[in-house]
Coordinates of C-alpha atoms in Angstrom, one line a residue:
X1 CA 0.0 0.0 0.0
X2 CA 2.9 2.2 0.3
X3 CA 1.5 3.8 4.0
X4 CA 2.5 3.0 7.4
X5 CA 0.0 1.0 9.0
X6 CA -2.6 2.6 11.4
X7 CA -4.5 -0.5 12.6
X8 CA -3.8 -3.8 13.0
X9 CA -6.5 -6.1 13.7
X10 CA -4.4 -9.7 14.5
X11 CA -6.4 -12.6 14.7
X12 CA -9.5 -11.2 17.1
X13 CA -12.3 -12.8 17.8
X14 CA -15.2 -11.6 20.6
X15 CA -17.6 -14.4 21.8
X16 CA -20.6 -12.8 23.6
X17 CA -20.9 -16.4 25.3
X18 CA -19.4 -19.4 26.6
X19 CA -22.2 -21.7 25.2
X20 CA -19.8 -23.4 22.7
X21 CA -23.1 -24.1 20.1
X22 CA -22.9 -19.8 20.0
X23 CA -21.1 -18.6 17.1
X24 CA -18.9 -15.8 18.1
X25 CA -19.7 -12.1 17.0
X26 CA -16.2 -12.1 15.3
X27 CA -14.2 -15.5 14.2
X28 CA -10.2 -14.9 14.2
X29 CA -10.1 -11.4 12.3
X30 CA -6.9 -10.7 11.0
X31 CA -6.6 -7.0 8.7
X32 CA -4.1 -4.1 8.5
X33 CA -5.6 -0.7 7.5
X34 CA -2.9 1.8 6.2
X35 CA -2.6 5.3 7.3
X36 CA -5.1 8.0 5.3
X37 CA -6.9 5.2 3.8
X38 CA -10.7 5.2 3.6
X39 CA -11.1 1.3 4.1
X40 CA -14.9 0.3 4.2
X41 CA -16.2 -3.0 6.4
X42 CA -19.3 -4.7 4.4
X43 CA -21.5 -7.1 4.8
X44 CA -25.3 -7.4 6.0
X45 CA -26.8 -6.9 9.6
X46 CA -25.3 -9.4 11.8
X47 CA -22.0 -10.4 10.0
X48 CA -19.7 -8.5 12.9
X49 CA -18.6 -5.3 11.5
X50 CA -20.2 -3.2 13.9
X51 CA -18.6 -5.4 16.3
X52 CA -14.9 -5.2 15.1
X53 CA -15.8 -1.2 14.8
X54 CA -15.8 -1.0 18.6
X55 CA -13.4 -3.3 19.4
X56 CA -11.3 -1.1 17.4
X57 CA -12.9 2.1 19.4
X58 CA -12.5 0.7 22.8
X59 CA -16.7 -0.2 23.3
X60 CA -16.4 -3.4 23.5
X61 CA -12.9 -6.1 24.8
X62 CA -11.5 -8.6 22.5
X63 CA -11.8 -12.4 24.0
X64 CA -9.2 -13.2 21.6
X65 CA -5.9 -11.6 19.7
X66 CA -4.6 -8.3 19.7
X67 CA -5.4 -4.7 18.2
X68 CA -2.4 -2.2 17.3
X69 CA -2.7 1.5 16.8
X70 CA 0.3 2.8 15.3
X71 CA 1.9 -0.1 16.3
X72 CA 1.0 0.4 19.9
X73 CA -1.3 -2.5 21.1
X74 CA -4.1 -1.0 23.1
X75 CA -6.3 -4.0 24.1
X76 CA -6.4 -2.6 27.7
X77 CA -6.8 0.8 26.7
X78 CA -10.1 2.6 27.6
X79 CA -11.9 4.6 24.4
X80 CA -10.8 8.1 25.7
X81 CA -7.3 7.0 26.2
X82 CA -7.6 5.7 21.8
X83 CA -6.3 8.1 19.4
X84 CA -9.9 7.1 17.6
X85 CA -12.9 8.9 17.5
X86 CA -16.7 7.6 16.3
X87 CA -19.2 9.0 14.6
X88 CA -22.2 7.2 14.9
X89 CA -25.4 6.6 12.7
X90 CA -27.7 9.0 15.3
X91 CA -25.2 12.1 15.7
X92 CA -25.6 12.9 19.0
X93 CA -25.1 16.5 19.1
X94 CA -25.6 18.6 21.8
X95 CA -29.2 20.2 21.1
X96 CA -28.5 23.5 23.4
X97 CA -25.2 24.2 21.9
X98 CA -24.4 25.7 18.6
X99 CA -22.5 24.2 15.9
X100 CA -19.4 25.8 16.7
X101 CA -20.2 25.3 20.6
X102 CA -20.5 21.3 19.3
X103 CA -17.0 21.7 17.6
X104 CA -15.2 23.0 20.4
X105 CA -16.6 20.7 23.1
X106 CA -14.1 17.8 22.8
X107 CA -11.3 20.0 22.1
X108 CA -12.9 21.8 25.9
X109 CA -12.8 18.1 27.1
X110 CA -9.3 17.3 25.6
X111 CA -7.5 20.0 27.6
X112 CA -6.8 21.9 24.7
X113 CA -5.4 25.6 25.2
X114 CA -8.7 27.9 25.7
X115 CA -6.6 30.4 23.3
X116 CA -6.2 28.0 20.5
X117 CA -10.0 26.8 20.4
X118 CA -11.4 29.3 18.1
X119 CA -8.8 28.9 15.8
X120 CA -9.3 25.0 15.5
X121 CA -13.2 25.4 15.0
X122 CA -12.8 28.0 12.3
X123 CA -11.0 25.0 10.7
X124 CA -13.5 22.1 11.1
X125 CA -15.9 24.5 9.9
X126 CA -14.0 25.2 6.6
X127 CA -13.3 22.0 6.0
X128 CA -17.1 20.8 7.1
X129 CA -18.3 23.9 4.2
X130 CA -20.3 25.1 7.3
X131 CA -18.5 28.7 8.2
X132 CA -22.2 30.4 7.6
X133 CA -24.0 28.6 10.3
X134 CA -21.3 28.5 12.9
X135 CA -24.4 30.0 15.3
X136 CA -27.1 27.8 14.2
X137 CA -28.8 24.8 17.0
X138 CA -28.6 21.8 15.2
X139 CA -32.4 21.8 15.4
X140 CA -32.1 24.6 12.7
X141 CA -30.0 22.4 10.4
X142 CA -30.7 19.7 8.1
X143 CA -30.0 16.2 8.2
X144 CA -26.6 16.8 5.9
X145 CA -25.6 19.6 7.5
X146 CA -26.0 17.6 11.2
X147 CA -23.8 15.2 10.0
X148 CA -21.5 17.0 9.1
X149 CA -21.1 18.7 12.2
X150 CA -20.7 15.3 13.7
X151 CA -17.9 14.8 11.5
X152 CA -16.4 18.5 12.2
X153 CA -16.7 17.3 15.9
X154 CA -15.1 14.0 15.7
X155 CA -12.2 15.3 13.6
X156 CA -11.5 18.3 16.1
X157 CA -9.2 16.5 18.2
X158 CA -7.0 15.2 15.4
X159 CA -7.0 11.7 16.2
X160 CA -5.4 9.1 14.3
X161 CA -7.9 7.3 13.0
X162 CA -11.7 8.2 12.5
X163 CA -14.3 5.6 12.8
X164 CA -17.7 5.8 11.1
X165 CA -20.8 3.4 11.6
X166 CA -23.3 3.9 9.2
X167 CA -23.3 8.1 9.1
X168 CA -25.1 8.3 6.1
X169 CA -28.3 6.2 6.9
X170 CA -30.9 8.4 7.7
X171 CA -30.5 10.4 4.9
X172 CA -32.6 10.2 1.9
X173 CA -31.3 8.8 -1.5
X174 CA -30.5 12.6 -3.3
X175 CA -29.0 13.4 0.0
X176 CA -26.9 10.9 0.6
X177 CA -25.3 10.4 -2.9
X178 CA -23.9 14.2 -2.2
X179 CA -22.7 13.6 1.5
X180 CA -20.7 10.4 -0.2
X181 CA -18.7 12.9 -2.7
X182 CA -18.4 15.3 0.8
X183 CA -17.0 12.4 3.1
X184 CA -14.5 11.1 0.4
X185 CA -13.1 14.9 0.1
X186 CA -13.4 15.7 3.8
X187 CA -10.8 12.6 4.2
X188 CA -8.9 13.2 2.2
X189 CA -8.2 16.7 3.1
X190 CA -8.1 16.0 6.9
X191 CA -5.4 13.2 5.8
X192 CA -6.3 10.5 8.4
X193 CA -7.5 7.2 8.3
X194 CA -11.5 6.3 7.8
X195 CA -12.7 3.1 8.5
X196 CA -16.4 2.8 7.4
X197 CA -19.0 0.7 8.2
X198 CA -22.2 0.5 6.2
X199 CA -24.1 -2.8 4.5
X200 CA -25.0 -0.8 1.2
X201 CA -22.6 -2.0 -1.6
X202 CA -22.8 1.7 -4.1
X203 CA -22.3 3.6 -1.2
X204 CA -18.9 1.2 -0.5
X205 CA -17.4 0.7 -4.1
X206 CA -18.4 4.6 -4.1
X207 CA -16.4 5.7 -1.1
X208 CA -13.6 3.3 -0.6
X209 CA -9.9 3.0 -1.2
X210 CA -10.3 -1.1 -0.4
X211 CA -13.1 -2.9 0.9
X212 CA -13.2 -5.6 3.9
X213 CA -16.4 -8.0 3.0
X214 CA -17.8 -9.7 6.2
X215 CA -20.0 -12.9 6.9
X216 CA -20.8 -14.6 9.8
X217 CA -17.9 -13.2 12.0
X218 CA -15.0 -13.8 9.0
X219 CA -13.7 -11.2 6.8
X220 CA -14.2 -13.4 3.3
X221 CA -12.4 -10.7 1.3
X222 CA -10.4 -7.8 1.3
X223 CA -9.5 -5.6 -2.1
X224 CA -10.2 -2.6 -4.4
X225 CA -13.7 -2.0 -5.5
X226 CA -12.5 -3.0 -8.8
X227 CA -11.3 -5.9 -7.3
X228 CA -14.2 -6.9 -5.1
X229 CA -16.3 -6.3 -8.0
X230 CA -14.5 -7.6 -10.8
X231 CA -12.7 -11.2 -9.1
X232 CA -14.9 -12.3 -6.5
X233 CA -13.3 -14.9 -4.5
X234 CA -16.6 -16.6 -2.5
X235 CA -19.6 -16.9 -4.2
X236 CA -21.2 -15.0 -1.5
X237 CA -19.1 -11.9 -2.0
X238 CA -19.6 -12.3 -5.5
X239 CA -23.7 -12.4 -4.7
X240 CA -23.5 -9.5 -2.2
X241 CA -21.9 -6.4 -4.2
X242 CA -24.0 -5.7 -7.3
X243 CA -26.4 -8.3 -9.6
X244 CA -24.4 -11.5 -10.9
X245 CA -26.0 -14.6 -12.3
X246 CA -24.9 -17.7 -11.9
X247 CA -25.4 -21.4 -14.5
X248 CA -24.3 -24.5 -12.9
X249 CA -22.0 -26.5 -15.7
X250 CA -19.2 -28.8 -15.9
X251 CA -15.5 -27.7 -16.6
X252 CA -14.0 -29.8 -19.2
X253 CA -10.3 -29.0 -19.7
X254 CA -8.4 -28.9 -23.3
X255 CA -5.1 -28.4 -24.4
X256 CA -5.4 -24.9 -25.7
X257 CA -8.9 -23.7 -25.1
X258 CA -10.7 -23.8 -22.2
X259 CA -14.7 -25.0 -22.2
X260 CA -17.4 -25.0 -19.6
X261 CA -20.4 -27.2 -20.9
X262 CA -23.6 -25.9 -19.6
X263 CA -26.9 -28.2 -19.3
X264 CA -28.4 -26.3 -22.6
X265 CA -25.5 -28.4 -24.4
X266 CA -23.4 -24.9 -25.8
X267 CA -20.1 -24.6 -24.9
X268 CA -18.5 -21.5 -23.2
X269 CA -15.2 -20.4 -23.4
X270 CA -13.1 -19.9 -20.1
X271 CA -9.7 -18.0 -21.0
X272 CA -8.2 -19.0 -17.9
X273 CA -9.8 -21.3 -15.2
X274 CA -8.8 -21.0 -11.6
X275 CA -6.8 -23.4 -10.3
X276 CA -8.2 -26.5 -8.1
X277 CA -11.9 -26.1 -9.3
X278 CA -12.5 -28.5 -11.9
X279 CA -15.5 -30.9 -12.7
X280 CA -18.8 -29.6 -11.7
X281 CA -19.1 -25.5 -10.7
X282 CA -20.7 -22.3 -11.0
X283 CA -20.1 -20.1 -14.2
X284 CA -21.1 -16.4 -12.9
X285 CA -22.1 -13.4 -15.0
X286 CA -22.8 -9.6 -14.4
X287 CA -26.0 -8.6 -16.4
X288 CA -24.4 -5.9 -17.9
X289 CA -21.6 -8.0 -19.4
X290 CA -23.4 -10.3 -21.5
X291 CA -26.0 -9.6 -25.0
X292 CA -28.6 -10.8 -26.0
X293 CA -28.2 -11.5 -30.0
X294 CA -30.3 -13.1 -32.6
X295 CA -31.3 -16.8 -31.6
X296 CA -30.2 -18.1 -35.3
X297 CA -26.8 -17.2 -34.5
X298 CA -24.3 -20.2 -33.3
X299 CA -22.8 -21.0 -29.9
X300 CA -24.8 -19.2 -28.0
X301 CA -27.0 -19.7 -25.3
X302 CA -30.6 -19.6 -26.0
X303 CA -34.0 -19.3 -24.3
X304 CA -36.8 -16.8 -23.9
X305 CA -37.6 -13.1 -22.9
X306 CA -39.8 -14.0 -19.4
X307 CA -40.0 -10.2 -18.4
X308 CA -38.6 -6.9 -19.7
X309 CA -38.1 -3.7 -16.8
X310 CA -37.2 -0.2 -18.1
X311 CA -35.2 1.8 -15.9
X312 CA -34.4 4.6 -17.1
X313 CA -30.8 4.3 -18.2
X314 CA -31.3 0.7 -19.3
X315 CA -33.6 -2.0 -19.5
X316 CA -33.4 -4.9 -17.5
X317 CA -34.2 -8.4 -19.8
X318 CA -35.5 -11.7 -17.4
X319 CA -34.9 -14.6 -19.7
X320 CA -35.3 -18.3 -19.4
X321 CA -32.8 -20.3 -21.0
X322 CA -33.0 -23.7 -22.4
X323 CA -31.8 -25.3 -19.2
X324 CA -34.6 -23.9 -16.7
X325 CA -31.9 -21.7 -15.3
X326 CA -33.4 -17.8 -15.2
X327 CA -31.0 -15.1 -15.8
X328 CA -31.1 -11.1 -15.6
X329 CA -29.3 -9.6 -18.2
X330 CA -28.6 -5.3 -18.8
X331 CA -28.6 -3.5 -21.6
X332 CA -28.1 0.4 -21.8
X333 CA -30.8 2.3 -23.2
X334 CA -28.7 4.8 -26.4
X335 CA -31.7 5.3 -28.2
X336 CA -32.0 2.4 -29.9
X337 CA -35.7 0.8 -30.0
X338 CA -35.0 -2.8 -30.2
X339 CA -38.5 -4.1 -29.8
X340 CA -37.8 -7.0 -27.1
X341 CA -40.5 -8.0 -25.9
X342 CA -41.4 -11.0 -23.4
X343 CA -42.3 -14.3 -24.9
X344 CA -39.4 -13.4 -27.5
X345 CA -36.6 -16.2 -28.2
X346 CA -33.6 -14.9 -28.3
X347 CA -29.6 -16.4 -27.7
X348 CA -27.2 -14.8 -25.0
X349 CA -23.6 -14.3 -25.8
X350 CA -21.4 -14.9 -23.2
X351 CA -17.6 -13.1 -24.0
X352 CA -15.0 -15.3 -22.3
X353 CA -13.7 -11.7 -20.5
X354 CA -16.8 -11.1 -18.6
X355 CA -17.2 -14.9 -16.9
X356 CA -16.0 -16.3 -13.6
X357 CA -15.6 -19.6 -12.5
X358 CA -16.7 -21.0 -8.8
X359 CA -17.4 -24.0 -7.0
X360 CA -20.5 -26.1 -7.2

C-alpha cells in the first residue's frame, strides 16, 4: 500500500458467550488498515462489523488476539485514552449548543489551550463547508448539515484514526449520494484514516480505497472496488456487491482452449480457469456484461424473454434459457428501440472476459 499501518486487527475474535453451540460475534479477524486510507467494512446486519468497529474504538474487549494502533497495542486501553474517535449513525449532538459550541466541546474536554479553540473550529468548519452557520442549533439544520457537524466534531481532536458506523443512513437517496462525494473529500483533506461501516454495496465501491467483505464473523475478502467487484473470490461476496448470475455446468479441460459445458449443451469459453476447481461449478455473469443476439446465431445460449423492466438508463431483460436456469441480463438504453418483448426467443452471448468460474 505504500502507507504505514494505522490498525492492526491480528487474529481477534469476541464471543458474547461461553455456550460453545454460539457462534462468536467475530471469528479470528486478521486485517491491517494503512494510514489515510478510507477502508470500508461490508457485509449485512449481523455479519460483525459493527462489532470489530468498537473493538477497534475501545466499546467493547476482545476475547481473543490483539489490536495495534500505530503499532501500539491498546487491548487494555479505555476509548478516551484511543487516538480514535466515532461517529455514529444517530449524531448525537448537543441540542442547546451551537454548531461551533459542538466543535469545540471535545477539544474543551481534551484540555486543549482555551486560546487556540477558536482557531481550530474556524477550521473544522472550513473543512465541514459550514462557516455560515457556525451560530445555528442543530435543530435549525438539516440532516446533511448535522452530519456533518458530527464529523467536524469528531475530527477536532486530530485523532489518528476516524471511525464511522453507518453516518449516512438516515439520509434520503438525493442526500446521501452528495454527503458520499463530501466524506471522500473531507478525508482526504483532513489526511487520516477512515474506516467505514455500512451494509449498502454503491455507497462502499463509491467511497472506498479497499473494501473488507464480512460474513458470519470472518472477513471473506479484502480488495479494491475494482477488485471486489471484478474477481470475486466466494460466491457469497460475488452475490452481495452488485447483480451477478450464476449457470451450474461442468468444466471440461483442453489443451489450448478452455470450455465450460452448460446443461443447454453450448459450450462457453473460459480463458483462464482457476486453479483446483475443476468438474462440476458455477459459471457467474454480471447482467451488464453479456447480449442478447439473434437466436439463429451459433454458440450461443438460448432461451426466452420471461420479463422486460425499463429503468431509465437501461432496460433490465429476465430470460429463461433452455436449461430452466433464469437469468437477468442489462442493456443500456442509447436510443435504440430494439422491440424486445417477453415471450421473445432470443440467444445470449457470453464473451470469455466477462465470466467467472466457482465451485459447485
Amino acid at each position: 500500500m505504500g502507507h504505514p499501518v494505522a490498525i492492526e486487527v491480528r487474529n481477534v475474535s469476541k464471543r458474547y458467550s461461553d455456550d460453545p453451540g454460539l457462534a462468536p460475534a467475530l471469528d479470528n479477524v486478521s486485517v491491517n488498515i494503512a494510514d489515510n486510507e478510507f477502508f470500508t467494512l461490508l457485509g449485512p446486519s449481523g455479519c460483525g462489523k459493527t462489532t470489530l468497529l468498537r473493538t477497534i474504538a475501545g466499546f467493547e474487549h476482545v476475547s481473543d488476539g490483539e489490536i495495534r494502533l500505530a503499532g501500539e497495542p491498546v487491548n487494555d486501553l479505555p476509548p478516551f485514552k484511543r487516538r480514535v474517535n466515532t461517529v455514529f449513525q444517530s449524531y448525537a449532538l448537543f441540542p442547546h449548543m451551537s454548531v461551533a459550541q459542538n466543535i469545540a466541546f471535545g477539544l474543551e474536554m481534551q484540555g486543549l489551550e482555551r486560546k487556540l479553540i477558536p482557531q481550530r473550529v474556524d477550521e473544522m468548519l472550513a473543512l465541514v463547508q459550514m462557516q455560515h452557520l457556525a451560530r445555528r442549533k442543530p435543530a435549525e439544520l438539516s440532516g446533511g448539515q448535522q452530519q456533518r457537524v458530527a464529523l467536524a466534531r469528531a475530527l477536532a481532536p486530530k485523532p489518528k484514526v476516524l471511525l464511522l458506523d453507518e453516518p449516512l443512513s438516515a439520509l434520503d437517496l438525493k442526500l446521501r449520494k452528495e454527503m458520499q462525494v463530501e466524506l471522500k473529500r473531507v478525508q482526504k483533506e483532513a489526511g487520516i484514516t477512515f474506516i467505514f461501516v455500512t451494509h449498502d454495496q454503491e455507497e462502499a465501491l463509491t467511497l472506498s480505497d479497499r473494501i473488507a467483505v464480512m460474513s458470519a464473523g470472518k472477513i471473506l475478502q479484502i480488495g479494491t472496488p475494482n477488485e471486489i467487484y471484478e474477481r470475486p473470490q466466494h460466491q457469497f461476496v460475488a452475490q452481495f456487491i452488485g447483480d451477478i448470475n450464476f449457470l451450474p455446468g461442468h468444466l471440461k479441460r483442453g489443451e489450448h482452449n478452455e470450455n465450460l459445458f452448460v446443461p443447454s449443451g453450448m459450450p462457453v469459453e473460459i480463458p483462464c480457469p482457476p486453479q483446483g476447481i475443476d468438474g462440476k461449478v458455477q459459471l457467474a455473469f454480471r447482467p451488464e456484461r453479456s447480449q442478447l443476439v439473434d437466436p439463429t446465431q451459433p454458440h450461443h445460449l438460448r432461451g426466452v424473454i420471461e420479463a422486460v423492466l425499463y429503468v431509465g438508463t437501461a432496460t433490465l431483460y429476465q430470460c429463461r434459457l433452455n436449461n430452466d436456469v433464469k437469468v437477468m441480463l442489462r442493456e443500456n438504453n442509447e436510443g435504440l428501440n430494439r422491440n424486445r418483448g417477453v415471450g421473445d426467443r432470443v440467444a445470449v452471448n457470453l464473451p470469455p472476459h466477462a465470466c467467472l468460474l466457482m465451485e459447485a
